[in-house]
Coordinates of C-alpha atoms in Angstrom, one line a residue:
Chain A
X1 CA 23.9 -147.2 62.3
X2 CA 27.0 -146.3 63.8
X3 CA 28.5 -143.3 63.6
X4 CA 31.7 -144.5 62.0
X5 CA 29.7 -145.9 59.4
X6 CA 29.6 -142.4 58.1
X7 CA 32.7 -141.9 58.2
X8 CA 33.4 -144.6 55.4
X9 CA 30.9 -143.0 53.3
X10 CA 32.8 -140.7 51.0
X11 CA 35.9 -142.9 50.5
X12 CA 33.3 -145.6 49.7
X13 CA 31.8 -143.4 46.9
X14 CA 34.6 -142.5 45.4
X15 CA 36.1 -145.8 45.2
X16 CA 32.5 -146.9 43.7
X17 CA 33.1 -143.5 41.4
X18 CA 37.0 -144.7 40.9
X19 CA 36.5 -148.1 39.3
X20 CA 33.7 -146.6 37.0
X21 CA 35.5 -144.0 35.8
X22 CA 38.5 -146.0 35.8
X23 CA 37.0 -148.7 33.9
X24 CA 36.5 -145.7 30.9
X25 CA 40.2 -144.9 30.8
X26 CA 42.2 -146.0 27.7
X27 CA 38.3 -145.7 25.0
X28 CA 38.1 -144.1 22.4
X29 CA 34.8 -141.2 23.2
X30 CA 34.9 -141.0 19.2
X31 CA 34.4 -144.4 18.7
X32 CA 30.4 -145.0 18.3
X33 CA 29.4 -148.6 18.9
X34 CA 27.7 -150.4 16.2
X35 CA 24.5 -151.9 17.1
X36 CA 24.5 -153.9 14.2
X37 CA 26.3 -156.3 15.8
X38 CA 24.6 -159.7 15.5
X39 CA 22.2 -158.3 12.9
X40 CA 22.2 -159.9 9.6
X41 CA 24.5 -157.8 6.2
X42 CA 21.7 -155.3 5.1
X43 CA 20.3 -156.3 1.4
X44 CA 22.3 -154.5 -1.3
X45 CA 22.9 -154.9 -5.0
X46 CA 26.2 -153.0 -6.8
X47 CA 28.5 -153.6 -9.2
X48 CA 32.0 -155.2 -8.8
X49 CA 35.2 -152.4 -8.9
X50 CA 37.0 -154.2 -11.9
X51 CA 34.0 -155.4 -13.7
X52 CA 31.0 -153.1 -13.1
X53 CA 28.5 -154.5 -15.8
X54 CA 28.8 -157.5 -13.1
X55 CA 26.6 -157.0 -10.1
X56 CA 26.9 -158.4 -6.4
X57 CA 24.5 -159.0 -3.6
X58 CA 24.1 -160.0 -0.3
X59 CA 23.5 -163.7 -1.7
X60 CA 26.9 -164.0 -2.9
X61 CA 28.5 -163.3 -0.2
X62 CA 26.9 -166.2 2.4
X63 CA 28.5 -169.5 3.0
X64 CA 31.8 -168.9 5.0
X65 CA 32.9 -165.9 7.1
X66 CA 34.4 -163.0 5.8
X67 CA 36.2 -159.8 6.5
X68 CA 34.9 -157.0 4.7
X69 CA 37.0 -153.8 4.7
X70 CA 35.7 -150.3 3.7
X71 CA 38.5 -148.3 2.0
X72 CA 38.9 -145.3 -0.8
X73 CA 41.5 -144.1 -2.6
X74 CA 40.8 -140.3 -0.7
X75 CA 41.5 -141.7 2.6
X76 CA 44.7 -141.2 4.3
X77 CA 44.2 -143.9 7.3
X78 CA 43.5 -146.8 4.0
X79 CA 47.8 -146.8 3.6
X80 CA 48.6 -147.5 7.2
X81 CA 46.4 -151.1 7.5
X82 CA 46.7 -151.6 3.6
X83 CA 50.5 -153.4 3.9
X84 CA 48.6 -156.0 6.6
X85 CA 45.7 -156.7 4.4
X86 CA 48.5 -157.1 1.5
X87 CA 50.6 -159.6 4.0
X88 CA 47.6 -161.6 4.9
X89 CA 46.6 -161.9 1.4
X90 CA 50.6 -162.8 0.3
X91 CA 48.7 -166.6 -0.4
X92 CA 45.9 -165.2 -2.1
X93 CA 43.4 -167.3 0.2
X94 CA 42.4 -164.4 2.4
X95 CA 39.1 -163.8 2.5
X96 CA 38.9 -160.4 1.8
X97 CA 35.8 -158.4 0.3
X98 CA 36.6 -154.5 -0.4
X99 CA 34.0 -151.8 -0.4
X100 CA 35.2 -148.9 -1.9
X101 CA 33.3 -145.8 -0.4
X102 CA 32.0 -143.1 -2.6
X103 CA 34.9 -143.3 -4.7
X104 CA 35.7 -142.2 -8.1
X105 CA 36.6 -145.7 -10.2
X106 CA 39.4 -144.3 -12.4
X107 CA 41.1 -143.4 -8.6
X108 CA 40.0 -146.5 -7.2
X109 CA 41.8 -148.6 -9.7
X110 CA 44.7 -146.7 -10.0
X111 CA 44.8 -146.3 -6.1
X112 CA 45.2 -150.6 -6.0
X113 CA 47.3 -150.5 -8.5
X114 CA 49.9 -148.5 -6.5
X115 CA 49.3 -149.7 -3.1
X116 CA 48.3 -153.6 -4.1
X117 CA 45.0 -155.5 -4.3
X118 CA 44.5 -158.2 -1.7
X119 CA 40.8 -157.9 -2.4
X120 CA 39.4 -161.3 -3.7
X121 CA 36.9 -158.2 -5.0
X122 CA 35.5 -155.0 -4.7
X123 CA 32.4 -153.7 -4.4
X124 CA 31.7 -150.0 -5.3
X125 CA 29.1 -148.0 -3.1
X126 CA 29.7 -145.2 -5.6
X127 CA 26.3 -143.4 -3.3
X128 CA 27.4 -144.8 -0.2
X129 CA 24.0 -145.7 0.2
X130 CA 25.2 -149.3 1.9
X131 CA 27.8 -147.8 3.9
X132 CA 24.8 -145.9 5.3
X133 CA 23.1 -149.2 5.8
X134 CA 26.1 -150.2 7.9
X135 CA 26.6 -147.7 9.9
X136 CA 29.9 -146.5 8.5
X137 CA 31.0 -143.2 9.2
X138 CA 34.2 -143.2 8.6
X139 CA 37.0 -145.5 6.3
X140 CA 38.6 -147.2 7.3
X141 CA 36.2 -149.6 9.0
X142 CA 36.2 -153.5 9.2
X143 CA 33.8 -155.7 9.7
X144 CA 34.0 -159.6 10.2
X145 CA 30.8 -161.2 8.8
X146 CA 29.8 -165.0 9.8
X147 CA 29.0 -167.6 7.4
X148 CA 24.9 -166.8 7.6
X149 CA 26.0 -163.8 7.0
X150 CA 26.1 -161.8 10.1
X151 CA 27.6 -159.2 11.1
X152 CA 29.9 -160.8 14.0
X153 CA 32.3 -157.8 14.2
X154 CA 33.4 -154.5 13.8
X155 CA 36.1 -151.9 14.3
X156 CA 36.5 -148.4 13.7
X157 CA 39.7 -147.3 11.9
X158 CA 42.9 -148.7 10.5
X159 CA 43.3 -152.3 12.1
X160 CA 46.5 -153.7 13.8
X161 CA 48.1 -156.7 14.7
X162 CA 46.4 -157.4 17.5
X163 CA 42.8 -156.7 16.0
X164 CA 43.7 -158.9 13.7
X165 CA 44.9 -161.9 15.6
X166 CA 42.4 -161.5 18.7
X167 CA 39.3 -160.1 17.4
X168 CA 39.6 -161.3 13.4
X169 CA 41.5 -164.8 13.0
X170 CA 39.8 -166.4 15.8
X171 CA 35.9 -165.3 14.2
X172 CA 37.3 -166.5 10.4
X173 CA 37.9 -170.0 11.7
X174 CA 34.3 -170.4 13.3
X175 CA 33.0 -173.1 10.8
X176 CA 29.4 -172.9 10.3
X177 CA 26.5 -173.1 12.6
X178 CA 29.1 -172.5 15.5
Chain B
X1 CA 51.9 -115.0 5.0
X2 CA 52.0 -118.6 4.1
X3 CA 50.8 -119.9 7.1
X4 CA 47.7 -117.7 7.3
X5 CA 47.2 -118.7 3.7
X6 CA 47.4 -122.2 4.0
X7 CA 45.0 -121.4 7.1
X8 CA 42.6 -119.9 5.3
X9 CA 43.2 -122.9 2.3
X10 CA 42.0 -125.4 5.2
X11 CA 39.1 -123.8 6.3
X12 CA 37.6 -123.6 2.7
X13 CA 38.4 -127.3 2.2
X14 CA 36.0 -128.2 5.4
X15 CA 32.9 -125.9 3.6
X16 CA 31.0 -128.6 1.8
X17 CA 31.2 -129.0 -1.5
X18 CA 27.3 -130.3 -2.4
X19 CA 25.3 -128.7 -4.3
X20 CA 22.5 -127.0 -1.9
X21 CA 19.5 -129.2 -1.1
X22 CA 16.4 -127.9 -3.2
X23 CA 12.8 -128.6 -1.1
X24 CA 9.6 -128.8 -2.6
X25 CA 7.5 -126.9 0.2
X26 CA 8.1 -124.6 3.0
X27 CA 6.6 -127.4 5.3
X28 CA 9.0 -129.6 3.8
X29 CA 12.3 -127.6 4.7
X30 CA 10.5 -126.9 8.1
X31 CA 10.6 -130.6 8.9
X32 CA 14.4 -131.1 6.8
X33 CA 15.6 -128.5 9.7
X34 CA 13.5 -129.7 13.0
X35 CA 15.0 -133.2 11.8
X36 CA 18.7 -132.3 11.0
X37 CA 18.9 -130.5 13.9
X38 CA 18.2 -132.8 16.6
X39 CA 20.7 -135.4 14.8
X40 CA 24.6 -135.6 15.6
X41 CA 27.0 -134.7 12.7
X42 CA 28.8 -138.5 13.3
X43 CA 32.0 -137.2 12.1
X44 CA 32.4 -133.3 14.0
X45 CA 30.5 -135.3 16.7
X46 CA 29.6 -132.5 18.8
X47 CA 27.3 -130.3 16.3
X48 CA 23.9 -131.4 14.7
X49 CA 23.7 -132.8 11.0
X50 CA 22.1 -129.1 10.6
X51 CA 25.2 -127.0 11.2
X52 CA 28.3 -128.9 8.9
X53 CA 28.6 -130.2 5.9
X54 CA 31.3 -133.0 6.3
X55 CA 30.4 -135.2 3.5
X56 CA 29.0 -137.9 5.2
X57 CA 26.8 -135.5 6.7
X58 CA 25.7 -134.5 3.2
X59 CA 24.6 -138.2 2.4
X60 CA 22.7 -138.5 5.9
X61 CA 20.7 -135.0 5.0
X62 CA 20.2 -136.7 1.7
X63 CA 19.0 -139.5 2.9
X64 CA 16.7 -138.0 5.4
X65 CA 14.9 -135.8 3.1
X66 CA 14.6 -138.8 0.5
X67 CA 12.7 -140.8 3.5
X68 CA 10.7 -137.7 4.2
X69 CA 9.5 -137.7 0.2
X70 CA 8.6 -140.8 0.9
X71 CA 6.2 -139.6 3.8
X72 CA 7.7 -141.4 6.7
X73 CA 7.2 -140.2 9.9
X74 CA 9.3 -138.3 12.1
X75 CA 9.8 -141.4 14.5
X76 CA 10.4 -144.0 12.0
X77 CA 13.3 -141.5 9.9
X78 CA 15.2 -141.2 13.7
X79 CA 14.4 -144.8 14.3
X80 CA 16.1 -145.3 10.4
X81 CA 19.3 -144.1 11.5
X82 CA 19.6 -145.2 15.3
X83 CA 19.0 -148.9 13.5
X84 CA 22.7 -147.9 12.2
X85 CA 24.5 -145.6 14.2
X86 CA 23.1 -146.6 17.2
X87 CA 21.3 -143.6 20.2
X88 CA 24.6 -141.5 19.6
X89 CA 23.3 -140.4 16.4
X90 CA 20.5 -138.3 18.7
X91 CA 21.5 -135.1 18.9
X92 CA 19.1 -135.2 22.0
X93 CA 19.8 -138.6 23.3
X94 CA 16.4 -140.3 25.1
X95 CA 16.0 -140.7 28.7
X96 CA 16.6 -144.0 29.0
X97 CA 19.6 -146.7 29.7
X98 CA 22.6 -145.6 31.2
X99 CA 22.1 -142.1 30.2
X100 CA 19.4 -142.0 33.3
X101 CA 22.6 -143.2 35.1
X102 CA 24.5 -139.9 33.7
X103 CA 21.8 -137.6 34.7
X104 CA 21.0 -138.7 38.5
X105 CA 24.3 -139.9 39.8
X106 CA 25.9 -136.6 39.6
X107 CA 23.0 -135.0 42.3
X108 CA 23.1 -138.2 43.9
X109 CA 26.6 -138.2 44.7
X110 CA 26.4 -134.2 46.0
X111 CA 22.8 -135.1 48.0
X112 CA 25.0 -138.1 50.1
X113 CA 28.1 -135.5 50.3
X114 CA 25.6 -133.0 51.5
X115 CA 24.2 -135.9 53.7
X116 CA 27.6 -137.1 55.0
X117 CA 28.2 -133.5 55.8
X118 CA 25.8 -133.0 58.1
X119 CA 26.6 -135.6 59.9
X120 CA 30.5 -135.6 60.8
X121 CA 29.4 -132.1 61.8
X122 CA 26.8 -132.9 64.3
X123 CA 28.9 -135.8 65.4
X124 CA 31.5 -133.2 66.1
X125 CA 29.3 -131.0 68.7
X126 CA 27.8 -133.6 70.7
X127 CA 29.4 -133.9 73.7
X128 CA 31.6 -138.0 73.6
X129 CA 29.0 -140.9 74.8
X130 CA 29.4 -144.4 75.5
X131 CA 28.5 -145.3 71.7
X132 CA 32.1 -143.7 70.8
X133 CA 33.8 -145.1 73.1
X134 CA 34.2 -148.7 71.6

C-alpha cells in the first residue's frame, strides 16, 4: 500500500463518521420506535365513552383502515392537533376511533364538549391496560390501522399537516388486501 | 417568594400520586426491584421504572408485579414489554444489533487514528525514496 494511502485515512473516516452522524440530525432521541409496526391491534374489550354499558373489541373495528388517536382531557399536547382532527372530520366521514387514556369520564365528556368531537367513537382505557398493549407512552399518539387490522402506522405526539397528508391520507385510501 | 413557591408546587406535583405497592413476600419485592430496576422509566427516559413515579411508570410497575403473581419468569415479563416498547425499554439494553455498532466503533475509530499515527510519523523520518517520488 502506498504511503499516500494513509494519508486519506482519517478524512475517509470521518466522512464515513459525517454521513452517519449526519444522517441522525433533525430525530427526535425521545421518540422510541414502535415495533408493533406490522403486528396485528392487540385483543381488547372496553366500553364506548358515551355509552359505556356498550362494549367494543378488536372485531368491530376490522374491515377498512382506520386512524386511531389516543387523547385525554389532562393532556395539554390533545388541543394543538384536536382543530385538524375537528377539520378533517367537518364531513363527518373521517374515520376516526378515540381512545381516551386513563381518563375520568365526567372530564372526558365535558373535555369534547368544549373542544368538539370528530370521534365516530370513543373507547375508554379507564386502566390503560390497552395503551400498554400498544405501546403508548405518551398522548398524544396516532396510529393508522389497515383494514385486517394492522397496525400500519404510528406517530408520537400531536400530528401536523404533513403527517397527515404524507404518512396518514395516503395509508386510509389503501383498499383491502393491498 | 412566589417563584420559589411555585418551585416547590412543581416538584410535589412530579411525586407520584399512587397509592404504595403492597407485596406479598420479601422474595416477591426482591424480584419487583431486580425487575424495575433494569427497565427504563419511558417517559424521564434516562432513570429505571425503579426510581420515578411518572404515572405511566406506575401502570408498568403494576403491570409487572401482576405478571410476576402470575409466576412468569423473569425473561418472559422483559420480553412482555420489549413486545411493546421495543429494546429501549431495557434499562440495560442487550448486546446485540446496532448497539454492538455503538460499543466497538468508538475503539475502532481511536485503534486506526492510533494506527494512522504511527504511520505519517515513521513516514516522516525515513529518509525520501523513489516510492515518494511519483
Amino acid at each position: 500500500m502506498s504511503k499516500r494511502f494513509w494519508m486519506f485515512v482519517p478524512l475517509l473516516a470521518f466522512l464515513g463518521l459525517a454521513i452517519f452522524l449526519y444522517a441522525g440530525i433533525g430525530k427526535d432521541p425521545s421518540v422510541i420506535p414502535s415495533p408493533l409496526i406490522g403486528k396485528p391491534v392487540p385483543t381488547f374489550s372496553l366500553p364506548q365513552l358515551k355509552q359505556q354499558q356498550r362494549l367494543v373489541t378488536r372485531d368491530d373495528l376490522l374491515g377498512q383502515p382506520f386512524v386511531l388517536n389516543v387523547w385525554a382531557s389532562w393532556c395539554y399536547a390533545c388541543r394543538i392537533e384536536h382543530p385538524l382532527w375537528n377539520e378533517l372530520n367537518r364531513s363527518g366521514q373521517f374515520p376516526l376511533v378515540g381512545l381516551n387514556w386513563k381518563d375520568p369520564t365526567q372530564d372526558a365528556l365535558r373535555w369534547l364538549n368544549q373542544f368538539g368531537d370528530p370521534y365516530q367513537l370513543s373507547i375508554a382505557d379507564l386502566e390503560g391496560k390497552f395503551a400498554i398493549d400498544l405501546g403508548v407512552y405518551g398522548a398524544p399518539e396516532t396510529f393508522v390501522i389497515d383494514a385486517e387490522g394492522n397496525i400500519a402506522f404510528k406517530h408520537v405526539g400531536p400530528v401536523n399537516e404533513t403527517i397527515i397528508r404524507e404518512n396518514i391520507l395516503p395509508l386510509l385510501q389503501k383498499p383491502e388486501g393491498a | 417568594m412566589r417563584t420559589l413557591l411555585l418551585t416547590l408546587i412543581c416538584a410535589l406535583a412530579t411525586v407520584s400520586t399512587a397509592a404504595p405497592l403492597e407485596f406479598s413476600s420479601l422474595e416477591e419485592e426482591q424480584r419487583f426491584r431486580n425487575l424495575t430496576e433494569d427497565l427504563r422509566c419511558l417517559v424521564c427516559q434516562n432513570q429505571s421504572l425503579a426510581d420515578y413515579g411518572a404515572g405511566l411508570a406506575d401502570d408498568l410497575k403494576a403491570e409487572v408485579l401482576r405478571l410476576i403473581r402470575k409466576g412468569k419468569s423473569d425473561e418472559a415479563i422483559v420480553n412482555y414489554l420489549v413486545e411493546r416498547y421495543g429494546n429501549f425499554v431495557r434499562y440495560n439494553p442487550p448486546f446485540e444489533g446496532y448497539i454492538v455498532l455503538l460499543w466497538v466503533v468508538p475503539p475502532a475509530l481511536l485503534m486506526l487514528a492510533l494506527i494512522v499515527a504511527v504511520k505519517i510519523m515513521k513516514n516522516r523520518t525515513q529518509l525520501p525514496d523513489e516510492e515518494d517520488m511519483e
